[in-house]
Short mmCIF file of C-alpha atoms in Angstrom, two decimals:
data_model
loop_
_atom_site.label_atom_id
_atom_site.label_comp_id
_atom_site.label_asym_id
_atom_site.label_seq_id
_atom_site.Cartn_x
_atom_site.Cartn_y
_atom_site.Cartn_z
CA UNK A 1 9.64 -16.94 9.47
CA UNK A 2 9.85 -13.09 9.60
CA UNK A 3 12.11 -11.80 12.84
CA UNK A 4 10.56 -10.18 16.17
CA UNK A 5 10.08 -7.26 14.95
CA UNK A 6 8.32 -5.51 12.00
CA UNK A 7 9.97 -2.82 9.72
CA UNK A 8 10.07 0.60 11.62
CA UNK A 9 11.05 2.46 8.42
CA UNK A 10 10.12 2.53 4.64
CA UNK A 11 12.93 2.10 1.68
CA UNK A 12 11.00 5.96 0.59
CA UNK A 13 11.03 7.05 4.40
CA UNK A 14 11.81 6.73 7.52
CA UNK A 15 10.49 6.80 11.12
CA UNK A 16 11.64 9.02 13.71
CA UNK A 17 10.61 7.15 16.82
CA UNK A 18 9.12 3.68 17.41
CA UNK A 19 7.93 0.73 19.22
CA UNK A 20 9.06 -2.90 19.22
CA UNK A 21 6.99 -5.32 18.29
CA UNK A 22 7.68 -9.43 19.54
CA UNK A 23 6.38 -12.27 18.52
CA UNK A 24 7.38 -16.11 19.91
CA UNK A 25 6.97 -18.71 16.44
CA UNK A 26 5.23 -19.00 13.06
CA UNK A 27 2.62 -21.14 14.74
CA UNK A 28 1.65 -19.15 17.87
CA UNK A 29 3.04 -15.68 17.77
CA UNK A 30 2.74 -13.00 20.99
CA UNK A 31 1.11 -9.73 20.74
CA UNK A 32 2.55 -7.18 19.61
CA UNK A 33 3.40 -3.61 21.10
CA UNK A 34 0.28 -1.42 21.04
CA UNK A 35 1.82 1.33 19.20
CA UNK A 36 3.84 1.97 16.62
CA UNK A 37 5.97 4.95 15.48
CA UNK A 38 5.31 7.84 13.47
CA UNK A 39 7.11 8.52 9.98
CA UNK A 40 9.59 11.24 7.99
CA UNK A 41 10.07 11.45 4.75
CA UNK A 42 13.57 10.03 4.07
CA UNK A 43 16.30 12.10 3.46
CA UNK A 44 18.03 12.68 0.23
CA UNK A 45 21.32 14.82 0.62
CA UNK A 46 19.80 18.79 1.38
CA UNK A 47 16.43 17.64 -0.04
CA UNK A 48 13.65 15.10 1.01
CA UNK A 49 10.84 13.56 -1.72
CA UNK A 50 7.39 12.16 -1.34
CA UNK A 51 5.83 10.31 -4.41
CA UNK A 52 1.84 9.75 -4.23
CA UNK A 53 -0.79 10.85 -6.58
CA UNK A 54 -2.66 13.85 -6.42
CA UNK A 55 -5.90 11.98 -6.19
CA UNK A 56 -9.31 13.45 -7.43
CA UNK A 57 -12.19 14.67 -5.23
CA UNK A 58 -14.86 11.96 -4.92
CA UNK A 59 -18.49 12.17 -4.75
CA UNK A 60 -21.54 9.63 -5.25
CA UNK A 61 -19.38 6.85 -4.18
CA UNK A 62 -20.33 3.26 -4.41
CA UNK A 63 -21.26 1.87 -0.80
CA UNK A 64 -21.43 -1.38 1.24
CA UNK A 65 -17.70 -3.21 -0.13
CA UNK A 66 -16.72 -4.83 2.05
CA UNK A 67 -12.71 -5.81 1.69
CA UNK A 68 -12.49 -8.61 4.35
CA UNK A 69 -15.12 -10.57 2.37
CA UNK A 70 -14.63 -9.47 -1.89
CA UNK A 71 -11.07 -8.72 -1.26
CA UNK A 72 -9.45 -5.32 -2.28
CA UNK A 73 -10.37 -2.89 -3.87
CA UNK A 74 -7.73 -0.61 -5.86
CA UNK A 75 -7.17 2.83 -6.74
CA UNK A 76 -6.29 3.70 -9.97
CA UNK A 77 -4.46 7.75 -10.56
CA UNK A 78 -4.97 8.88 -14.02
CA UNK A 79 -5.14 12.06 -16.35
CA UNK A 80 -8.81 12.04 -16.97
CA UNK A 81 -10.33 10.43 -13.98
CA UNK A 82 -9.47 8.22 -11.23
CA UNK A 83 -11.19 5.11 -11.30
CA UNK A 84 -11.92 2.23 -8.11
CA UNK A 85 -11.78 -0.80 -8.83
CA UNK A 86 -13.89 -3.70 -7.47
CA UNK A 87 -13.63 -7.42 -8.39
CA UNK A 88 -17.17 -8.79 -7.82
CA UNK A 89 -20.59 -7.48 -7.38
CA UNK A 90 -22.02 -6.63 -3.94
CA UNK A 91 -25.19 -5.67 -2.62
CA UNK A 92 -25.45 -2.42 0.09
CA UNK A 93 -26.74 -2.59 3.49
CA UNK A 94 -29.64 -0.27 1.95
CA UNK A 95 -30.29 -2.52 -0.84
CA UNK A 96 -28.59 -1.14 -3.78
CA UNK A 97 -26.72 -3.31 -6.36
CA UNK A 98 -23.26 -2.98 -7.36
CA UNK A 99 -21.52 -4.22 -10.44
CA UNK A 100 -18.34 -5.22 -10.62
CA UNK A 101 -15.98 -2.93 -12.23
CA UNK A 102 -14.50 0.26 -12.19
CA UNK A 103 -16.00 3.86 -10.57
CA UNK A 104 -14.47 6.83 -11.52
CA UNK A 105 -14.08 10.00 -8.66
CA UNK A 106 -17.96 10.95 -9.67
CA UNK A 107 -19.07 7.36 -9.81
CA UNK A 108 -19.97 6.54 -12.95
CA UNK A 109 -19.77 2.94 -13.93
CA UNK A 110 -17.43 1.40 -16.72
CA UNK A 111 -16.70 -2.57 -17.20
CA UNK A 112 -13.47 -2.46 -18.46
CA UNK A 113 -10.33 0.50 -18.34
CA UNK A 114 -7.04 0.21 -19.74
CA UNK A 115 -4.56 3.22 -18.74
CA UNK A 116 -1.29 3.81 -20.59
CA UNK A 117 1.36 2.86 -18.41
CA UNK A 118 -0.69 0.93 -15.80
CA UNK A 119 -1.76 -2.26 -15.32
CA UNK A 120 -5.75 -2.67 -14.87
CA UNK A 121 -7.91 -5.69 -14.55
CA UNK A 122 -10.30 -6.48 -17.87
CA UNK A 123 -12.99 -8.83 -17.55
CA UNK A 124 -14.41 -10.60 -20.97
CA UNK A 125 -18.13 -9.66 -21.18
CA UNK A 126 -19.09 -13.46 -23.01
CA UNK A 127 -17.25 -16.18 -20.23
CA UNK A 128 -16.13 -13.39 -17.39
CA UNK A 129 -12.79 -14.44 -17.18
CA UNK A 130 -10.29 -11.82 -15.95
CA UNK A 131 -6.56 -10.56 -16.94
CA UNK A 132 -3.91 -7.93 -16.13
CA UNK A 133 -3.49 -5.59 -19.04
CA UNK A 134 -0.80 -2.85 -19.38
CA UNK A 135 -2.23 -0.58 -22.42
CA UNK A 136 -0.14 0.22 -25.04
CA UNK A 137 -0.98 2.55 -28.41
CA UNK A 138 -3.02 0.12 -31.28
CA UNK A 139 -3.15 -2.28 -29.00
CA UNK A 140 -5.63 -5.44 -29.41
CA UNK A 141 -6.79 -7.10 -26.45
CA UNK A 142 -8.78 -10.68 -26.37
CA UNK A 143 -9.74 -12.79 -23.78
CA UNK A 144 -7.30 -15.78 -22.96
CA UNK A 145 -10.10 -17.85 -22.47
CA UNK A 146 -12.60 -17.65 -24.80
CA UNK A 147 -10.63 -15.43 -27.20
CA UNK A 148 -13.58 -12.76 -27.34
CA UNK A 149 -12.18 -9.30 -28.10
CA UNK A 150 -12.39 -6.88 -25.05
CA UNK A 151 -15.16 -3.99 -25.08
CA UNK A 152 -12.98 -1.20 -23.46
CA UNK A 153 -15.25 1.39 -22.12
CA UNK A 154 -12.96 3.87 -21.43
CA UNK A 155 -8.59 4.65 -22.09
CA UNK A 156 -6.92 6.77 -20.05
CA UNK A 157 -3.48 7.60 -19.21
CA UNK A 158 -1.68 7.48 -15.97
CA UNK A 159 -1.51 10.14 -13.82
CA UNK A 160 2.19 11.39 -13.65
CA UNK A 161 3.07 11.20 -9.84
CA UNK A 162 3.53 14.48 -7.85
CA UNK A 163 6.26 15.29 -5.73
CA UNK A 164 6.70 16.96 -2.57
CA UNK A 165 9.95 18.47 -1.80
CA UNK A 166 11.08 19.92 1.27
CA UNK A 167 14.41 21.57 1.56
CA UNK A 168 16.08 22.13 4.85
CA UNK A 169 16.86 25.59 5.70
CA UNK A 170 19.95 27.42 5.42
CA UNK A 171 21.57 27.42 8.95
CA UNK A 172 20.34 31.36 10.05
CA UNK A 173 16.68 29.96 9.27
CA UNK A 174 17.33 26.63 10.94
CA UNK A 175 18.17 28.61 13.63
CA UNK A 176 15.30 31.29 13.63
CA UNK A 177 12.82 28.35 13.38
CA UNK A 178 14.33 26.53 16.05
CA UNK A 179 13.87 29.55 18.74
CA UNK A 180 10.23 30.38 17.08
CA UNK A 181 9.41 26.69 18.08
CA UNK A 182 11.09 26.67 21.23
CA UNK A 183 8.63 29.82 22.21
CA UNK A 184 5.30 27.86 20.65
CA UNK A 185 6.40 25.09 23.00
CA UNK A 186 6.90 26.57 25.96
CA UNK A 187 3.65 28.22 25.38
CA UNK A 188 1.77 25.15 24.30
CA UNK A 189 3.11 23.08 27.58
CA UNK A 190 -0.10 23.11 29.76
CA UNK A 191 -2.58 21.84 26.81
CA UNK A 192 0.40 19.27 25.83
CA UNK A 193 0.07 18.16 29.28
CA UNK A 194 -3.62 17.58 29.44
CA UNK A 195 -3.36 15.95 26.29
CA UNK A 196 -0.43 13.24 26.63
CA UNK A 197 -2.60 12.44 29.63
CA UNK A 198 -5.64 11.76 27.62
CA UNK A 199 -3.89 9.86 25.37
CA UNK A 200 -1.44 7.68 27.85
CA UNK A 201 -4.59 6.65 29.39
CA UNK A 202 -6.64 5.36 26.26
CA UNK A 203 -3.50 3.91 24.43
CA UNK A 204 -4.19 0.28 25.57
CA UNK A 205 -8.06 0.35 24.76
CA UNK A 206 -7.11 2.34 21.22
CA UNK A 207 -4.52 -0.44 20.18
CA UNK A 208 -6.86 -3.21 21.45
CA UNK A 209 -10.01 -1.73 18.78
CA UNK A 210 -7.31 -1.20 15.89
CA UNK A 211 -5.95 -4.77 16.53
CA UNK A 212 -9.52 -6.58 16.27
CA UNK A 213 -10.52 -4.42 13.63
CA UNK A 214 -8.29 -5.67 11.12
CA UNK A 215 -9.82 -8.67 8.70
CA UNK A 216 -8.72 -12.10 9.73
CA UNK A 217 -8.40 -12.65 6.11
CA UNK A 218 -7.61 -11.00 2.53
CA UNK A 219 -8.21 -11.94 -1.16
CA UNK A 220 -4.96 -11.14 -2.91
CA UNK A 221 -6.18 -10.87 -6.64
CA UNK A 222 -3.01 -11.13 -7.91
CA UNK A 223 -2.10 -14.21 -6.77
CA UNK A 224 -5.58 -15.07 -6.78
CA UNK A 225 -5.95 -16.66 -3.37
CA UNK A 226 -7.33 -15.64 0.21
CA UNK A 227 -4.62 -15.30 2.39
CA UNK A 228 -5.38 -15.56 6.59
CA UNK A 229 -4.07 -13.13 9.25
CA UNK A 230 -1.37 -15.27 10.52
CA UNK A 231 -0.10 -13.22 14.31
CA UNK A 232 -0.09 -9.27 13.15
CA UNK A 233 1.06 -10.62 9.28
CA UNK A 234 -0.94 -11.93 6.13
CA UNK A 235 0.72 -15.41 4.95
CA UNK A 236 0.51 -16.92 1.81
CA UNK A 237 2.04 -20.48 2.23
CA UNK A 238 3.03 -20.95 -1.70
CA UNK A 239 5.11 -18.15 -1.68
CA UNK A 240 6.14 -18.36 1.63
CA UNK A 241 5.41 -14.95 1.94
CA UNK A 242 4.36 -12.85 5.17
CA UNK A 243 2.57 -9.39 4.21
CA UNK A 244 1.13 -6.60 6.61
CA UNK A 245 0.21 -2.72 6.15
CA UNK A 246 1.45 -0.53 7.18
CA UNK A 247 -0.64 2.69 8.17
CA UNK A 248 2.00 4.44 9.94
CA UNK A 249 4.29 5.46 6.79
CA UNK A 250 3.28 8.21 5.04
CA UNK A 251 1.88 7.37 2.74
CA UNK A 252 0.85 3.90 3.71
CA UNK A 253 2.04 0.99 2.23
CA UNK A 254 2.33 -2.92 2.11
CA UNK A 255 5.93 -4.45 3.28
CA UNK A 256 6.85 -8.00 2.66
CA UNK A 257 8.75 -11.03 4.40
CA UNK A 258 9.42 -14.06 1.91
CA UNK A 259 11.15 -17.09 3.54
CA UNK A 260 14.30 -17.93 1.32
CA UNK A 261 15.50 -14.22 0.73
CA UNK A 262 14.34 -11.92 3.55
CA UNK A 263 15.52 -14.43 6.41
CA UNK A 264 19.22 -14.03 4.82
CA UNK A 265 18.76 -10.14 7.08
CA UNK A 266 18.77 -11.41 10.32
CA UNK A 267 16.48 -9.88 11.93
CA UNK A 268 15.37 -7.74 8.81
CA UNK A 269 14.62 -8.64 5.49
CA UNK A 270 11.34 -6.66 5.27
CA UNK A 271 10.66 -6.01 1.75
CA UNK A 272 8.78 -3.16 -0.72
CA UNK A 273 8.29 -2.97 -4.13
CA UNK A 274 8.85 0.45 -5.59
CA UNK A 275 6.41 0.70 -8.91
CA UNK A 276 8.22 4.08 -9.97
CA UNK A 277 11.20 1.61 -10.19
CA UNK A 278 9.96 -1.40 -11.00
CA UNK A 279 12.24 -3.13 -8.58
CA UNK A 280 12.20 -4.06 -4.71
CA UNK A 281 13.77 -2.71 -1.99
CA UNK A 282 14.67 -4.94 1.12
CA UNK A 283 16.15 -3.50 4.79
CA UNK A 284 19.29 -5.09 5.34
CA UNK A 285 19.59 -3.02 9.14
CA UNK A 286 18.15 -0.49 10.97
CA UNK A 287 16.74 1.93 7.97
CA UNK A 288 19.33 0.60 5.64
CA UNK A 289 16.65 0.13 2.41
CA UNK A 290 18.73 -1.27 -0.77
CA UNK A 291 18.03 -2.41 -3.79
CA UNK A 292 17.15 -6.21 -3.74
CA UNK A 293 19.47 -8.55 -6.44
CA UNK A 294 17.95 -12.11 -6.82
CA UNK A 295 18.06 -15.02 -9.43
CA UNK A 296 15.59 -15.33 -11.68
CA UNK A 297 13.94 -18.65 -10.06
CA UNK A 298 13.54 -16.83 -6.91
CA UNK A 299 12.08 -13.87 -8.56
CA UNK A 300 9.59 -15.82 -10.14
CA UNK A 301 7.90 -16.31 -6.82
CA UNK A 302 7.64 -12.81 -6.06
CA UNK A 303 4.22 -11.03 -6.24
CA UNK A 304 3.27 -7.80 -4.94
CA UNK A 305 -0.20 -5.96 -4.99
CA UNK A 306 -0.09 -4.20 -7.78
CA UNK A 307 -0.96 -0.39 -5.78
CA UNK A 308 0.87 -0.45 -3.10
CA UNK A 309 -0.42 2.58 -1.31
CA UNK A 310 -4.28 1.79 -1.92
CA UNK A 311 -4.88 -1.31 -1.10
CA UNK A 312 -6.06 -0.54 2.15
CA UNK A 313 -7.74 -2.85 4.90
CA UNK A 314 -10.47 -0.27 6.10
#
């Protein structure tokens, strides 16, 4: 079972304070902490890197999904639009119907989207069975089940992924920068007071609404199963896989605990998968984030959602 303590730093960053978190078994786990630290981008020699998509602005969005009930829905970056997809159909509190399928930024409705580079979810239009499909040039795609040829409504291409950079300063600007804060702070003191007050006094009644508001259960469509909220975790008992998100990295992102591989660590072994890379990442100590080697048997049992940093709970 995963250790007392969840990840306080991601393979692509790392945290620059935090809180422990404690739990006693698999079975019957105690609360945890009600806070949990904030994140930095992690450092690469004199330079540190960010990779997310520049997303699109939205507008006439679909309403009503809810995730704890339909499962997740996923975020798709690409060149021409960016497109949301969700796996069922849903009805709106105020009575609109939703299809299932994909909404681009302006939400407009398409069945099925393939992007270059990117794996999206087709559904056959005759027996409305589903599959993963990475699009590739002249490709042909039919359905495994009733071998019915796709009706693609749209191809796209995936968005190539922006970076942020930040360089430190030479050592005079470090320096400059330093007193120019020093100043703002002293300055700032008094309203810093008042506020760490505010905030000291409503951190146990925040934590407690955050904690209840996340979904006792999730649909993990790549696995395809419904997996329960199992302590502060997600666990999928096939796999033997715990699973939670993470909403303090920046950006956010789902880390992983499988039994068999991450409980070599001690008490680490918390585990991302890096899409860029195509590989996974697992903490071996304190904000130590390698590269993770396994056999071939054991990496057949590995599954991760296939966005990591849009798949969301709220």
């Amino acid at each position: 079972m995963p250790p007392s303590r969840h990840s306080h730093s991601s393979h692509s960053s790392h945290r620059s304070s935090h809180s422990s978190h404690s739990r006693s078994s698999h079975s019957a786990r105690s609360s945890y902490s009600s806070s949990r630290s904030s994140s930095s981008y992690r450092s690469r020699s004199n330079s540190s890197y960010s990779y997310t998509p520049k997303f699109k602005t939205r507008s006439n969005q679909p309403r009503g999904w809810n995730a704890s009930l339909y499962g997740q829905s996923i975020i798709y970056a690409c060149k021409d639009h960016d497109y949301v997809y969700y796996p069922h159909s849903w009805t709106s509190d105020d009575g609109i119907d939703y299809q299932a399928g994909y909404y681009d930024e302006k939400g407009i409705y398409y069945s099925n989207v393939v992007a270059k580079d990117m794996e999206t979810i087709l559904t056959c239009k005759y027996c409305g069975s589903k599959m993963t499909c990475k699009w590739t040039d002249g490709m042909e795609t039919n359905c495994p089940n009733c071998g019915s040829a796709f009706e693609i409504d749209k191809i796209d291409v995936k968005q190539n992924e922006v970076v942020r950079r930040t360089r430190r300063l030479p050592f005079f600007d470090s320096l400059i920068s330093a007193l120019i804060g020093i100043f703002v702070l002293v300055c700032s003191l008094p309203i810093l007071a008042g506020i760490a007050t505010a905030v000291m006094n409503n951190v146990s009644s925040s934590a407690s609404r955050i904690i209840s508001s996340t979904p006792s259960s999730v649909y993990v469509s790549e696995i395809g199963r419904t997996c329960k909220l199992d302590g502060e975790d997600y666990y999928d008992a096939t796999t033997q896989c715990w699973f939670w998100w993470d909403d303090e990295l920046d950006p956010p992102q789902w880390q992983y605990w499988y039994e068999g591989i991450s409980s070599k660590y001690g008490d680490y072994g918390w585990m991302e998968y890096d899409a860029g890379e195509q590989c996974w990442y697992i903490e071996v100590n304190d904000g130590d984030w390698r590269k993770l080697m396994v056999t071939e048997e054991a990496e057949s049992r590995l599954w991760h959602f296939k966005n990591a940093y849009t798949n969301e709970l709220y």
